[in-house]
XYZ file of N, CA, C and O in Angstrom:
784
model
N 95.219 115.820 91.578
C 94.856 114.964 90.469
C 94.603 113.538 90.944
O 93.675 112.910 90.491
N 95.438 113.054 91.847
C 95.306 111.669 92.285
C 93.990 111.421 92.993
O 93.329 110.419 92.757
N 93.614 112.343 93.889
C 92.354 112.163 94.603
C 91.181 112.224 93.624
O 90.198 111.496 93.773
N 91.262 113.082 92.613
C 90.229 113.118 91.595
C 90.148 111.799 90.850
O 89.067 111.317 90.525
N 91.304 111.199 90.593
C 91.333 109.887 89.953
C 90.698 108.818 90.815
O 89.999 107.929 90.317
N 90.906 108.909 92.128
C 90.286 107.949 93.043
C 88.772 108.121 93.012
O 88.021 107.147 93.041
N 88.300 109.373 92.931
C 86.862 109.615 92.834
C 86.281 108.996 91.578
O 85.225 108.354 91.609
N 86.957 109.158 90.444
C 86.508 108.557 89.192
C 86.552 107.035 89.280
O 85.626 106.353 88.837
N 87.615 106.491 89.868
C 87.722 105.048 90.033
C 86.575 104.519 90.896
O 86.010 103.466 90.609
N 86.209 105.258 91.944
C 85.099 104.847 92.803
C 83.812 104.754 92.001
O 83.031 103.807 92.161
N 83.590 105.718 91.110
C 82.396 105.694 90.278
C 82.402 104.476 89.351
O 81.388 103.794 89.202
N 83.546 104.172 88.756
C 83.656 103.013 87.863
C 83.429 101.722 88.626
O 82.699 100.837 88.175
N 84.050 101.614 89.806
C 83.881 100.406 90.626
C 82.415 100.227 90.989
O 81.872 99.130 90.916
N 81.759 101.316 91.352
C 80.350 101.254 91.727
C 79.511 100.740 90.562
O 78.668 99.859 90.727
N 79.773 101.249 89.385
C 78.989 100.823 88.217
C 79.295 99.373 87.837
O 78.401 98.639 87.442
N 80.545 98.957 87.941
C 80.913 97.578 87.585
C 80.324 96.582 88.573
O 79.942 95.482 88.203
N 80.285 96.945 89.849
C 79.705 96.057 90.862
C 78.192 95.989 90.734
O 77.577 95.043 91.200
N 77.607 97.046 90.182
C 76.162 97.104 90.117
C 75.550 97.423 91.471
O 74.385 97.123 91.721
N 76.316 98.010 92.346
C 75.826 98.355 93.682
C 76.475 99.655 94.118
O 77.428 100.130 93.520
N 75.953 100.208 95.176
C 76.507 101.455 95.708
C 77.759 101.157 96.517
O 77.903 100.085 97.084
N 78.641 102.145 96.560
C 79.803 102.037 97.438
C 79.307 101.998 98.879
O 78.271 102.591 99.199
N 80.047 101.328 99.727
C 79.680 101.316 101.141
C 79.806 102.732 101.697
O 80.471 103.594 101.119
N 79.174 102.976 102.826
C 79.248 104.295 103.463
C 80.703 104.657 103.747
O 81.132 105.784 103.562
N 81.490 103.685 104.188
C 82.900 103.934 104.490
C 83.672 104.304 103.223
O 84.482 105.221 103.232
N 83.413 103.603 102.119
C 84.086 103.928 100.861
C 83.685 105.311 100.362
O 84.530 106.075 99.881
N 82.408 105.659 100.491
C 81.946 106.989 100.093
C 82.649 108.064 100.910
O 83.095 109.089 100.367
N 82.759 107.838 102.215
C 83.428 108.801 103.088
C 84.897 108.925 102.713
O 85.441 110.034 102.647
N 85.552 107.796 102.447
C 86.970 107.806 102.082
C 87.199 108.610 100.806
O 88.120 109.425 100.719
N 86.362 108.393 99.812
C 86.486 109.114 98.545
C 86.226 110.604 98.765
O 86.962 111.457 98.253
N 85.195 110.934 99.543
C 84.877 112.344 99.804
C 86.027 113.041 100.529
O 86.382 114.180 100.193
N 86.633 112.369 101.514
C 87.766 112.955 102.229
C 88.939 113.203 101.292
O 89.580 114.253 101.353
N 89.222 112.237 100.427
C 90.338 112.383 99.489
C 90.117 113.535 98.529
O 91.033 114.319 98.249
N 88.905 113.665 98.013
C 88.608 114.747 97.078
C 88.644 116.100 97.796
O 89.151 117.089 97.249
N 88.128 116.153 99.028
C 88.207 117.401 99.803
C 89.667 117.783 100.048
O 90.032 118.957 99.980
N 90.498 116.772 100.330
C 91.928 117.035 100.514
C 92.558 117.612 99.260
O 93.364 118.548 99.323
N 92.185 117.085 98.106
C 92.693 117.605 96.834
C 92.291 119.060 96.646
O 93.102 119.896 96.244
N 91.039 119.376 96.939
C 90.565 120.751 96.782
C 91.332 121.700 97.706
O 91.737 122.794 97.293
N 91.551 121.284 98.945
C 92.316 122.124 99.875
C 93.764 122.290 99.418
O 94.336 123.367 99.542
N 94.343 121.220 98.905
C 95.720 121.318 98.408
C 95.802 122.319 97.263
O 96.696 123.161 97.223
N 94.855 122.236 96.339
C 94.848 123.185 95.220
C 94.725 124.617 95.727
O 95.428 125.519 95.251
N 93.861 124.828 96.704
C 93.688 126.175 97.266
C 94.976 126.654 97.936
O 95.338 127.831 97.833
N 95.685 125.739 98.592
C 96.905 126.134 99.307
C 98.050 126.496 98.368
O 98.993 127.167 98.765
N 97.974 126.054 97.127
C 99.044 126.324 96.165
C 98.834 127.623 95.394
O 99.687 128.008 94.596
N 97.724 128.300 95.641
C 97.411 129.526 94.890
C 98.501 130.589 95.031
O 98.771 131.320 94.100
N 99.148 130.656 96.176
C 100.182 131.670 96.386
C 101.564 131.226 95.954
O 102.539 131.935 96.194
N 101.683 130.065 95.322
C 102.983 129.551 94.907
C 103.587 128.664 95.985
O 103.003 128.448 97.040
N 104.764 128.140 95.691
C 105.452 127.261 96.643
C 106.874 127.755 96.850
O 107.481 128.336 95.960
N 107.380 127.515 98.052
C 108.756 127.907 98.372
C 109.722 126.845 97.860
O 109.407 125.658 97.865
N 110.881 127.263 97.417
C 111.899 126.329 96.953
C 112.681 125.765 98.137
O 112.964 126.472 99.081
N 113.005 124.493 98.059
C 113.834 123.871 99.075
C 115.295 123.942 98.666
O 115.672 124.652 97.738
N 116.116 123.189 99.366
C 117.546 123.115 99.045
C 117.866 121.689 98.620
O 117.097 120.769 98.839
N 119.023 121.534 98.027
C 119.464 120.179 97.690
C 119.874 119.470 98.970
O 120.071 120.085 100.013
N 120.016 118.191 98.882
C 120.414 117.386 100.024
C 121.577 116.498 99.601
O 121.975 116.503 98.439
N 122.101 115.720 100.513
C 123.223 114.848 100.185
C 122.732 113.513 99.641
O 121.628 113.071 99.964
N 123.565 112.886 98.832
C 123.227 111.558 98.316
C 123.091 110.573 99.468
O 122.233 109.687 99.434
N 123.895 110.739 100.510
C 123.813 109.855 101.670
C 122.457 109.932 102.353
O 121.894 108.902 102.755
N 121.919 111.143 102.486
C 120.602 111.305 103.109
C 119.526 110.637 102.266
O 118.615 109.979 102.797
N 119.628 110.784 100.952
C 118.653 110.154 100.065
C 118.782 108.635 100.131
O 117.782 107.914 100.185
N 120.010 108.122 100.150
C 120.201 106.677 100.255
C 119.645 106.126 101.566
O 119.072 105.034 101.601
N 119.784 106.883 102.647
C 119.206 106.484 103.927
C 117.681 106.453 103.821
O 117.037 105.521 104.311
N 117.094 107.449 103.162
C 115.648 107.471 102.951
C 115.217 106.246 102.136
O 114.222 105.593 102.450
N 115.980 105.947 101.079
C 115.646 104.799 100.231
C 115.751 103.491 100.992
O 114.922 102.587 100.817
N 116.749 103.373 101.868
C 116.882 102.158 102.688
C 115.681 102.022 103.632
O 115.149 100.923 103.810
N 115.258 103.132 104.224
C 114.071 103.107 105.076
C 112.820 102.730 104.299
O 111.967 101.981 104.790
N 112.723 103.222 103.076
C 111.589 102.882 102.215
C 111.581 101.392 101.908
O 110.531 100.742 101.946
N 112.742 100.845 101.612
C 112.838 99.417 101.320
C 112.433 98.580 102.532
O 111.708 97.587 102.402
N 112.871 98.986 103.715
C 112.484 98.274 104.938
C 110.964 98.335 105.124
O 110.333 97.324 105.484
N 110.374 99.492 104.859
C 108.922 99.625 104.975
C 108.209 98.718 103.978
O 107.193 98.094 104.303
N 108.740 98.614 102.768
C 108.139 97.760 101.736
C 108.134 96.303 102.180
O 107.147 95.587 101.996
N 109.223 95.857 102.778
C 109.300 94.466 103.247
C 108.201 94.203 104.271
O 107.512 93.178 104.227
N 107.992 95.139 105.189
C 106.953 94.982 106.215
C 105.561 95.067 105.594
O 104.677 94.268 105.905
N 105.352 96.034 104.700
C 104.042 96.216 104.080
C 103.649 95.019 103.212
O 102.496 94.594 103.213
N 104.595 94.501 102.445
C 104.300 93.389 101.549
C 104.195 92.065 102.303
O 103.581 91.124 101.811
N 104.775 92.007 103.494
C 104.741 90.772 104.283
C 103.646 90.798 105.333
O 102.470 90.580 105.024
N 104.017 91.068 106.596
C 103.047 90.958 107.687
C 101.845 91.899 107.561
O 100.729 91.503 107.861
N 102.046 93.113 107.080
C 100.932 94.060 106.994
C 99.921 93.611 105.947
O 98.714 93.738 106.139
N 100.399 93.048 104.832
C 99.476 92.634 103.776
C 98.569 91.495 104.230
O 97.501 91.298 103.657
N 98.957 90.765 105.269
C 98.107 89.693 105.779
C 97.049 90.210 106.749
O 96.098 89.507 107.063
N 97.211 91.453 107.213
C 96.285 92.018 108.189
C 95.262 92.930 107.523
O 94.094 92.933 107.886
N 95.701 93.704 106.519
C 94.811 94.667 105.868
C 93.962 93.992 104.798
O 94.231 92.872 104.370
N 92.955 94.703 104.352
C 92.023 94.202 103.350
C 92.703 93.953 102.011
O 93.566 94.716 101.596
N 92.288 92.887 101.331
C 92.696 92.592 99.962
C 94.123 92.940 99.621
O 95.066 92.450 100.216
N 94.297 93.816 98.647
C 95.621 94.217 98.184
C 96.150 95.465 98.861
O 97.055 96.110 98.341
N 95.618 95.811 100.043
C 95.993 97.066 100.697
C 97.476 97.127 101.041
O 98.137 98.132 100.778
N 98.023 96.082 101.638
C 99.432 96.093 102.022
C 100.347 96.219 100.816
O 101.295 97.006 100.820
N 100.045 95.454 99.779
C 100.852 95.547 98.564
C 100.624 96.874 97.847
O 101.531 97.414 97.220
N 99.426 97.428 97.931
C 99.170 98.756 97.364
C 100.018 99.809 98.058
O 100.614 100.672 97.412
N 100.083 99.735 99.386
C 100.944 100.656 100.139
C 102.415 100.441 99.795
O 103.180 101.392 99.688
N 102.809 99.170 99.633
C 104.197 98.876 99.262
C 104.519 99.476 97.891
O 105.581 100.071 97.689
N 103.598 99.323 96.942
C 103.812 99.890 95.604
C 103.940 101.407 95.679
O 104.836 101.997 95.073
N 103.053 102.034 96.431
C 103.128 103.487 96.581
C 104.414 103.937 97.236
O 104.990 104.966 96.872
N 104.883 103.160 98.208
C 106.143 103.474 98.880
C 107.311 103.386 97.902
O 108.222 104.226 97.911
N 107.272 102.392 97.033
C 108.326 102.254 96.026
C 108.256 103.380 94.989
O 109.300 103.929 94.592
N 107.050 103.723 94.542
C 106.930 104.851 93.607
C 107.446 106.126 94.262
O 108.130 106.928 93.633
N 107.116 106.325 95.531
C 107.579 107.520 96.250
C 109.097 107.533 96.369
O 109.734 108.577 96.211
N 109.687 106.365 96.644
C 111.153 106.280 96.724
C 111.774 106.676 95.393
O 112.776 107.407 95.341
N 111.170 106.222 94.298
C 111.648 106.610 92.985
C 111.515 108.107 92.742
O 112.398 108.733 92.149
N 110.434 108.695 93.240
C 110.242 110.142 93.087
C 111.276 110.936 93.875
O 111.816 111.937 93.400
N 111.566 110.478 95.093
C 112.583 111.151 95.921
C 113.951 111.034 95.246
O 114.704 112.007 95.166
N 114.256 109.844 94.747
C 115.532 109.654 94.053
C 115.597 110.499 92.785
O 116.656 111.036 92.437
N 114.467 110.658 92.100
C 114.419 111.492 90.897
C 114.751 112.939 91.235
O 115.539 113.590 90.538
N 114.144 113.445 92.319
C 114.408 114.839 92.708
C 115.885 115.044 92.998
O 116.473 116.045 92.590
N 116.505 114.086 93.680
C 117.931 114.202 93.986
C 118.779 114.054 92.726
O 119.771 114.764 92.548
N 118.390 113.146 91.834
C 119.156 112.937 90.597
C 119.103 114.180 89.712
O 120.117 114.586 89.140
N 117.932 114.789 89.613
C 117.790 115.991 88.800
C 118.613 117.144 89.387
O 119.137 117.978 88.656
N 118.744 117.139 90.720
C 119.529 118.186 91.380
C 121.033 117.945 91.257
O 121.822 118.756 91.712
N 121.434 116.821 90.669
C 122.853 116.613 90.433
C 123.419 115.276 90.880
O 124.531 114.936 90.524
N 122.673 114.500 91.660
C 123.157 113.194 92.123
C 122.776 112.114 91.105
O 121.926 111.254 91.366
N 123.409 112.148 89.932
C 123.033 111.241 88.838
C 123.260 109.773 89.176
O 122.681 108.906 88.532
N 124.078 109.492 90.187
C 124.296 108.108 90.577
C 122.982 107.474 91.061
O 122.820 106.262 91.031
N 122.014 108.302 91.438
C 120.735 107.804 91.937
C 119.777 107.385 90.821
O 118.678 106.895 91.103
N 120.180 107.546 89.567
C 119.326 107.126 88.457
C 119.020 105.626 88.551
O 117.904 105.190 88.257
N 119.967 104.833 89.000
C 119.733 103.388 89.171
C 118.624 103.165 90.194
O 117.743 102.324 89.994
N 118.632 103.932 91.277
C 117.585 103.817 92.290
C 116.228 104.220 91.720
O 115.203 103.616 92.059
N 116.209 105.228 90.865
C 114.958 105.660 90.228
C 114.368 104.503 89.427
O 113.191 104.150 89.581
N 115.191 103.905 88.571
C 114.711 102.818 87.706
C 114.299 101.590 88.515
O 113.245 100.995 88.257
N 115.098 101.223 89.512
C 114.779 100.046 90.326
C 113.502 100.266 91.135
O 112.651 99.365 91.222
N 113.353 101.444 91.706
C 112.167 101.728 92.524
C 110.896 101.683 91.684
O 109.906 101.055 92.079
N 110.919 102.345 90.540
C 109.716 102.374 89.716
C 109.406 101.002 89.110
O 108.228 100.629 88.993
N 110.424 100.249 88.744
C 110.191 98.895 88.225
C 109.582 97.980 89.280
O 108.611 97.262 89.014
N 110.123 98.016 90.492
C 109.586 97.196 91.578
C 108.184 97.659 91.964
O 107.314 96.841 92.292
N 107.944 98.973 91.918
C 106.617 99.509 92.241
C 105.573 98.989 91.256
O 104.471 98.602 91.658
N 105.916 98.969 89.981
C 104.989 98.464 88.973
C 104.616 97.011 89.259
O 103.445 96.640 89.227
N 105.620 96.192 89.569
C 105.350 94.780 89.862
C 104.486 94.625 91.111
O 103.535 93.843 91.127
N 104.794 95.385 92.164
C 104.011 95.302 93.407
C 102.572 95.742 93.171
O 101.629 95.141 93.709
N 102.380 96.772 92.368
C 101.030 97.252 92.106
C 100.213 96.212 91.342
O 99.029 96.000 91.632
N 100.842 95.544 90.387
C 100.124 94.508 89.640
C 99.733 93.340 90.554
O 98.622 92.810 90.460
N 100.632 92.961 91.453
C 100.291 91.916 92.433
C 99.152 92.360 93.340
O 98.252 91.578 93.664
N 99.176 93.617 93.747
C 98.119 94.150 94.614
C 96.770 94.101 93.910
O 95.767 93.726 94.515
N 96.742 94.469 92.628
C 95.476 94.425 91.888
C 94.952 93.001 91.758
O 93.747 92.784 91.708
N 95.836 92.019 91.698
C 95.404 90.629 91.616
C 94.823 90.130 92.933
O 94.007 89.217 92.942
N 95.230 90.730 94.037
C 94.797 90.250 95.357
C 93.675 91.067 95.970
O 93.092 90.649 96.962
N 93.402 92.240 95.441
C 92.399 93.087 96.069
C 91.626 93.909 95.080
O 91.903 93.903 93.887
N 90.658 94.625 95.602
C 89.828 95.488 94.781
C 90.585 96.708 94.286
O 91.532 97.175 94.911
N 90.149 97.229 93.165
C 90.828 98.353 92.535
C 90.802 99.607 93.404
O 91.793 100.325 93.485
N 89.677 99.892 94.045
C 89.556 101.121 94.817
C 90.516 101.140 96.000
O 91.229 102.110 96.228
N 90.560 100.051 96.742
C 91.461 99.977 97.899
C 92.910 100.011 97.448
O 93.729 100.780 97.965
N 93.247 99.194 96.465
C 94.629 99.100 95.997
C 95.124 100.431 95.436
O 96.168 100.940 95.845
N 94.375 101.006 94.517
C 94.798 102.262 93.899
C 94.770 103.409 94.900
O 95.655 104.268 94.896
N 93.778 103.416 95.767
C 93.685 104.488 96.757
C 94.878 104.532 97.685
O 95.463 105.590 97.935
N 95.277 103.379 98.197
C 96.397 103.338 99.134
C 97.731 103.535 98.433
O 98.636 104.175 98.976
N 97.856 103.010 97.231
C 99.079 103.241 96.473
C 99.249 104.733 96.194
O 100.343 105.292 96.355
N 98.166 105.379 95.813
C 98.200 106.810 95.532
C 98.542 107.615 96.775
O 99.307 108.585 96.712
N 97.997 107.206 97.912
C 98.314 107.907 99.160
C 99.817 107.901 99.408
O 100.425 108.945 99.633
N 100.425 106.720 99.377
C 101.864 106.624 99.661
C 102.685 107.345 98.595
O 103.666 108.022 98.915
N 102.268 107.213 97.338
C 102.996 107.860 96.253
C 103.041 109.371 96.437
O 104.030 110.015 96.070
N 101.999 109.941 97.004
C 101.939 111.389 97.174
C 102.401 111.864 98.544
O 103.054 112.902 98.658
N 102.056 111.138 99.595
C 102.369 111.599 100.957
C 103.852 111.472 101.291
O 104.422 112.372 101.925
N 104.476 110.398 100.889
C 105.884 110.197 101.259
C 106.830 111.223 100.624
O 107.738 111.708 101.302
N 106.653 111.590 99.355
C 107.510 112.659 98.823
C 107.295 114.005 99.529
O 108.223 114.806 99.625
N 106.081 114.240 100.017
C 105.845 115.464 100.783
C 106.687 115.429 102.058
O 107.362 116.403 102.401
N 106.669 114.284 102.744
C 107.489 114.140 103.955
C 108.970 114.283 103.623
O 109.719 114.942 104.345
N 109.392 113.687 102.515
C 110.797 113.808 102.107
C 111.154 115.245 101.780
O 112.262 115.705 102.085
N 110.231 115.966 101.161
C 110.480 117.371 100.864
C 110.760 118.164 102.129
O 111.672 118.985 102.184
N 109.977 117.878 103.167
C 110.171 118.583 104.441
C 111.455 118.145 105.136
O 112.218 118.968 105.631
N 111.695 116.830 105.175
C 112.818 116.297 105.952
C 114.160 116.334 105.223
O 115.184 116.635 105.833
N 114.148 116.011 103.943
C 115.417 115.906 103.205
C 115.792 117.176 102.444
O 116.960 117.542 102.385
N 114.789 117.788 101.833
C 115.066 118.909 100.941
C 114.773 120.262 101.591
O 114.808 121.283 100.929
N 114.464 120.253 102.863
C 114.288 121.468 103.670
C 113.217 122.406 103.119
O 113.357 123.619 103.199
N 112.172 121.822 102.551
C 111.033 122.620 102.147
C 110.220 122.914 103.401
O 110.423 122.285 104.435
N 109.330 123.859 103.338
C 108.538 124.154 104.521
C 107.088 124.434 104.147
O 106.776 124.762 103.011
N 106.231 124.254 105.139
C 104.820 124.538 104.974
C 104.648 126.052 105.113
O 105.198 126.649 106.037
N 103.923 126.678 104.202
C 103.749 128.127 104.306
C 102.947 128.499 105.552
O 102.240 127.668 106.116
N 103.051 129.732 105.945
C 102.294 130.208 107.084
C 100.879 130.590 106.697
O 100.503 130.550 105.524
N 100.094 130.943 107.661
C 98.754 131.459 107.431
C 97.773 130.431 106.907
O 97.909 129.226 107.122
N 96.781 130.943 106.174
C 95.695 130.105 105.675
C 96.195 129.042 104.685
O 95.708 127.910 104.683
N 97.170 129.402 103.863
C 97.695 128.434 102.885
C 98.334 127.246 103.599
O 98.137 126.096 103.207
N 99.083 127.513 104.655
C 99.704 126.425 105.412
C 98.673 125.564 106.112
O 98.769 124.332 106.114
N 97.669 126.199 106.702
C 96.608 125.443 107.377
C 95.860 124.566 106.376
O 95.547 123.402 106.664
N 95.589 125.109 105.175
C 94.893 124.339 104.151
C 95.743 123.156 103.697
O 95.231 122.051 103.493
N 97.056 123.357 103.571
C 97.933 122.275 103.128
C 98.002 121.153 104.157
O 97.945 119.980 103.818
N 98.097 121.509 105.431
C 98.125 120.499 106.497
C 96.785 119.769 106.553
O 96.731 118.542 106.665
N 95.681 120.514 106.466
C 94.356 119.886 106.484
C 94.188 118.943 105.294
O 93.615 117.855 105.429
N 94.698 119.339 104.120
C 94.619 118.482 102.936
C 95.336 117.163 103.174
O 94.817 116.088 102.855
N 96.515 117.241 103.743
C 97.293 116.032 104.027
C 96.528 115.125 104.990
O 96.407 113.920 104.775
N 95.968 115.705 106.046
C 95.220 114.929 107.046
C 93.995 114.268 106.414
O 93.710 113.089 106.670
N 93.279 114.994 105.576
C 92.089 114.427 104.934
C 92.436 113.258 104.019
O 91.746 112.235 104.019
N 93.493 113.403 103.237
C 93.873 112.323 102.325
C 94.322 111.082 103.116
O 93.963 109.955 102.771
N 95.075 111.279 104.186
C 95.504 110.151 105.020
C 94.289 109.484 105.670
O 94.186 108.255 105.713
N 93.344 110.278 106.154
C 92.133 109.715 106.762
C 91.334 108.913 105.736
O 90.844 107.815 106.034
N 91.215 109.452 104.530
C 90.505 108.725 103.477
C 91.175 107.399 103.156
O 90.510 106.373 102.991
N 92.490 107.409 103.086
C 93.220 106.170 102.802
C 93.058 105.168 103.940
O 92.930 103.968 103.703
N 93.062 105.654 105.165
C 92.852 104.760 106.307
C 91.506 104.070 106.235
O 91.390 102.878 106.513
N 90.493 104.809 105.829
C 89.169 104.200 105.674
C 89.154 103.178 104.550
O 88.528 102.127 104.671
N 89.842 103.474 103.462
C 89.901 102.510 102.358
C 90.601 101.226 102.785
O 90.208 100.138 102.377
N 91.645 101.347 103.588
C 92.392 100.156 104.020
C 91.505 99.215 104.816
O 91.684 98.010 104.772
N 90.529 99.777 105.505
C 89.649 98.950 106.327
C 88.387 98.560 105.608
O 87.613 97.760 106.116
N 88.156 99.089 104.392
C 86.866 98.869 103.746
C 86.843 97.666 102.833
O 85.781 97.241 102.432
N 87.994 97.159 102.462
C 88.019 96.065 101.489
C 87.372 94.822 102.037
O 87.359 94.531 103.207
N 86.774 94.074 101.132
C 86.107 92.838 101.531
C 86.751 91.642 100.872
O 86.172 90.560 100.839
N 87.975 91.844 100.346
C 88.645 90.745 99.678
C 88.065 90.443 98.314
O 88.308 89.399 97.747
N 87.254 91.355 97.792
C 86.622 91.148 96.495
C 87.681 91.070 95.417
O 88.741 91.647 95.526
N 87.405 90.323 94.367
C 88.369 90.258 93.279
C 88.535 91.616 92.633
O 87.677 92.476 92.761
N 89.643 91.827 91.940
C 89.887 93.113 91.338
C 88.823 93.489 90.328
O 88.266 92.646 89.650
N 88.539 94.752 90.254
C 87.587 95.268 89.277
C 88.378 96.120 88.310
O 88.753 97.235 88.626
N 88.702 95.577 87.143
C 89.458 96.325 86.140
C 88.877 96.150 84.770
O 88.091 95.332 84.519
C-alpha cells in the first residue's frame, strides 16, 4: 500500500509542478511499486507466525532507534536532499512505535508509553520534514523506514523468518527494490519547497 501511495504522490507532485518527474524520481517510484507487487505476490501463501520477545530486547531496539533518529535529524539531514534526513527520522520513529505496539499487544503493556511517545515524535518530525523538503522525497523515505525497520525487527526480535522458495526470493527482492527506490529519492531532491 505504501509504495502505491508513493506512486500516487509522484503523480500529484508532477501535476502540481507542471513538469515531469526527473528520470531518477521516475526510476525510484517504479522500483518502489515493483517492490510492492513482489511483496504482494510473496504473501499469497500466507505468513509464518513469530514468537514473543522480551521487553528488554524491545527497549534495546527502541534505544537504538532513538540514537538513529538523533543522527538522521542532525548530521544526516544536512547532507541529504531537502527533508530526507528528517523524513527518515520520522519513519524510524513510526517504526519504533510499531515495534513497541507489537510487543505491547503481545503482553508488554508497559510499552504503551513508548508507542505513544514514538508516534507523537514521528508526527512532529514528519511535519518538520515536509517544511524543509519536497513531498515525494520526504514521504518516500519516511515510508521506507516505517515499513523496512519493522520487517528487520520481526526477523531479529520476534524470530519471524523469510519463507523458502519463490515466495522468499520475491520477499527479499521486494525489500531490495523498495530500499533502492528510497535511495534514489534521497539523492533526487533539489531542495524545492514542499508540494502539499
